[in-house]
Amino acid sequence: MDAAVSPNTTMGVLHAALVGNPNCGKTSLFNQLTGSRQKVANYAGVTVERKEGRFTTPQGRLVRLLDLPGAYSLSATSPDEDVTRDVCMGRHPTEPRPELIICVVSATNLRLHLRFLLELRQLGQPMIVVLNMMDEAAQIGLKIDIDGLRENLGVPVVPAIGVRRDGTANLLRALDNPLPPPPIPLPANTDLHAEVRQILAVYTNEATLKGEARADRLDRWFLHPVWGPAILLAVLFVMFQTVFAWAQPLMDGLQSGIGLFGQLILKPLPDGILHSLLADGIIAGAGTVIVFLPQILILFLWILALEESGYLPRAAFLLDRLMATAGLSGRSFIPLLSSFACAIPGIMAARTIQNPRDRLVTILIAPLMTCSARLPVYTLLIGAFVPHRRVLGILGLQGLVLFGLYGVAIISGVIAARIMTRGVKSDEHPLLLELPPYRRPNLRSLGLGLWQRAVMFLSRVGTIIVSLNVLLWALSSYPLPPPGATGAPIDYSFAGRIGHWMLPIFAPIGFNWQICVSLIPGLAAREVAVSALATVYALGATEENAADKLTPLLSAQWSLATAFALLAWYVYAPQCISTLAVMRRETRSLKIVLGAAAYLFGLAYAASFITYHLTLALGGG
Ligand SMILES: Nc1nc2c(ncn2[C@@H]2O[C@H](COP(=O)(O)OP(=O)(O)OP(=O)(O)O)[C@@H](O)[C@H]2O)c(=O)[nH]1
Ligand SMILES: [Mg+2]
């Protein structure tokens, strides 16, 4: 291959960076090479910050590899692309200029991706070109003269398949060679577009490929002005129906498993502090939250499958009009959509938005998008208060209410954004959203994604949720009631007292003191509100195993108005501290964060107040 230069790097660590257009498979290659599990999805703008990994080539060369956000050019205009430009040009404050640029292009999208490749080539840095997605190129009959391309570009070119385990073999071999010499830059006034056309004509059979692409056929349905929105609505609808319908048997199984496990552990223990800690603090707390694992996984199964399918940017395109009503552009769609899993990646994904005003408004309304940690609270209350009934023969009422809660949150987000932007249309560039290819989700990566989610959820339960619950258990058990006291012991405890102190503030919106207590640990993680309720009710109850019966207990003790008011609270309340912390990091302003917390609390209080009194007036007392 090419002549060797800079032999010193063959001894030490080679410092390389993956650079290329969005969605060409950089992170997939990064994960394959380094064994990491960074997020991969089929739309532009998934990676928004640089990630580092290390690996060793077959010949034992140590490589430090950077995965960078995708970019369309080196004249970046959004915060995520800034990182890529700065690293490539050696201007990054903490990251030295990489010795080797691994330029990734999608073989199926050369017309777009080659332009950035030619721009990178002008940097005069050692470079290897990876032609990724060769499997899809083969499927559509696209042929590329790799040797010819290598000669034309003056840099090594290797084919790759980012989603196959052996798909990086050629790249690994190329990395074992001495560093290639830097390419000779084209004359400064070269028309890069003309150059791309020339390369395509000479080295590929692109012009001879016939027939309408599958994407165009599908887009005629999915982007149709009438069918498009109807399909989108149907997809979301089915999604929420299945969250209840498919999860129920699994949840019942888990519930009985946890019940049995509890009995097994608790039976030999005498009554006392240890028994109460285990039964009311840990098993009641963790058990009530773990039961929601199936629902969370079903929701994520949908999210992961949709992310891989290529449908999401189409949905963004359909909703561009709705976004314009809010004064935003379709570019805010993906950050907002990511917030349905969790607001934290959603707020970070706002880095892909160029316009600072749009970026800020998107960050401010991201917490209104229903994150998955709210699901346990929603389904606990829906399970307790909404009858398990069918509407119109096929639709489950519970799934319908859940769909409604998500809908209300989205509409509120649109209204809030409209107020913040004062309805002034965004001057963000018109939505030039790249429509990725449609792709059947890969079962292995779906399984892996779900596994990761399950591990994350369970480790959250095992760490933050259990510790907060044990703390709450202690606060709810001590101090012990004075001798001769007549009320329930929890009334005399710290938590009981705190709950009673908070009551005057929250009584007007229908909350009882138990709910007030659960709101505090819920600030750290929303699911804890559920486990906290379980603990507070278990300690307040006289019968055994009160925790298994949280659902019937709530439906017996709370009014419908209280339950609906709490649901309304959770639609709006800024419950999770980590979200506020990320907001602070991304906006670099405490004032903005405090403002966001204040507006969300205000909204939550007002919504609960209205819901409570409206339900009471309609006879839901
Ligand atoms: N069929 C096929 N799909 C691939 C290949 N490499 C990546 N993908 C898919 O392409 C999509 C994009 O992959 P990513 O690795 O997230 O792309 P990226 O370049 O990191 O994207 P950004 O972070 O947005 O810049 C995902 O759906 C991957 O599963 C490949 O070689 N073949
Ligand atoms: Mg990426």
Short mmCIF file of C-alpha atoms and ligand atoms in Angstrom, two decimals, residues 20-29 39-47 67-71 132-136 160-163 307-308 439, ligand 1:
data_model
loop_
_atom_site.label_atom_id
_atom_site.label_comp_id
_atom_site.label_asym_id
_atom_site.label_seq_id
_atom_site.Cartn_x
_atom_site.Cartn_y
_atom_site.Cartn_z
CA GLY A 20 -18.36 11.92 8.36
CA ASN A 21 -21.88 12.96 7.51
CA PRO A 22 -24.65 12.23 9.99
CA ASN A 23 -26.15 8.74 9.89
CA CYS A 24 -23.36 7.12 7.87
CA GLY A 25 -22.64 4.58 10.65
CA LYS A 26 -19.72 6.14 12.57
CA THR A 27 -21.04 5.12 15.96
CA SER A 28 -21.86 1.61 14.72
CA LEU A 29 -18.23 1.23 13.63
CA LYS A 39 -26.41 5.08 20.97
CA VAL A 40 -27.03 4.23 17.34
CA ALA A 41 -30.21 5.11 15.47
CA ASN A 42 -31.39 5.59 11.92
CA TYR A 43 -31.63 9.38 11.74
CA ALA A 44 -29.22 12.28 11.52
CA GLY A 45 -27.87 13.83 14.71
CA VAL A 46 -27.75 10.90 17.14
CA THR A 47 -24.24 11.57 18.47
CA ASP A 67 -16.47 9.11 17.71
CA LEU A 68 -17.58 12.57 16.61
CA PRO A 69 -21.00 14.07 15.89
CA GLY A 70 -21.94 13.84 12.22
CA ALA A 71 -21.44 17.02 10.18
CA ASN A 132 -19.77 1.77 5.03
CA MET A 133 -23.14 0.07 4.37
CA MET A 134 -21.68 -2.17 1.69
CA ASP A 135 -24.42 -4.73 2.46
CA GLU A 136 -27.12 -2.29 1.38
CA ALA A 160 -17.13 -1.99 5.76
CA ILE A 161 -20.41 -3.12 7.27
CA GLY A 162 -20.95 -1.33 10.56
CA VAL A 163 -23.63 -3.67 11.82
CA GLU A 307 -35.62 4.67 15.73
CA GLU A 308 -34.13 1.97 13.54
CA ARG A 439 -34.60 -0.34 7.43
N1 LIG B 1 -27.41 -2.06 6.81
C1 LIG B 1 -26.47 -1.37 7.45
N2 LIG B 1 -26.84 -0.49 8.39
C2 LIG B 1 -25.88 0.18 9.04
C3 LIG B 1 -24.50 -0.01 8.77
N3 LIG B 1 -23.78 0.81 9.59
C4 LIG B 1 -24.69 1.48 10.33
N4 LIG B 1 -25.94 1.12 10.02
C5 LIG B 1 -27.20 1.68 10.52
O1 LIG B 1 -27.18 3.05 10.17
C6 LIG B 1 -27.85 3.86 11.12
C7 LIG B 1 -26.95 4.97 11.58
O2 LIG B 1 -25.88 4.47 12.32
P1 LIG B 1 -25.06 5.34 13.39
O3 LIG B 1 -23.88 4.51 13.76
O4 LIG B 1 -25.93 5.85 14.46
O5 LIG B 1 -24.60 6.57 12.47
P2 LIG B 1 -23.72 7.83 12.88
O6 LIG B 1 -22.86 8.10 11.70
O7 LIG B 1 -23.05 7.61 14.18
O8 LIG B 1 -24.83 8.97 12.99
P3 LIG B 1 -24.74 10.38 13.80
O9 LIG B 1 -24.33 10.09 15.17
O10 LIG B 1 -26.15 10.90 13.69
O11 LIG B 1 -23.78 11.23 13.04
C8 LIG B 1 -28.28 2.90 12.19
O12 LIG B 1 -29.61 2.54 11.92
C9 LIG B 1 -27.36 1.69 12.02
O13 LIG B 1 -27.96 0.51 12.48
C10 LIG B 1 -24.15 -0.95 7.75
O14 LIG B 1 -22.99 -1.15 7.41
N5 LIG B 1 -25.18 -1.61 7.15
#
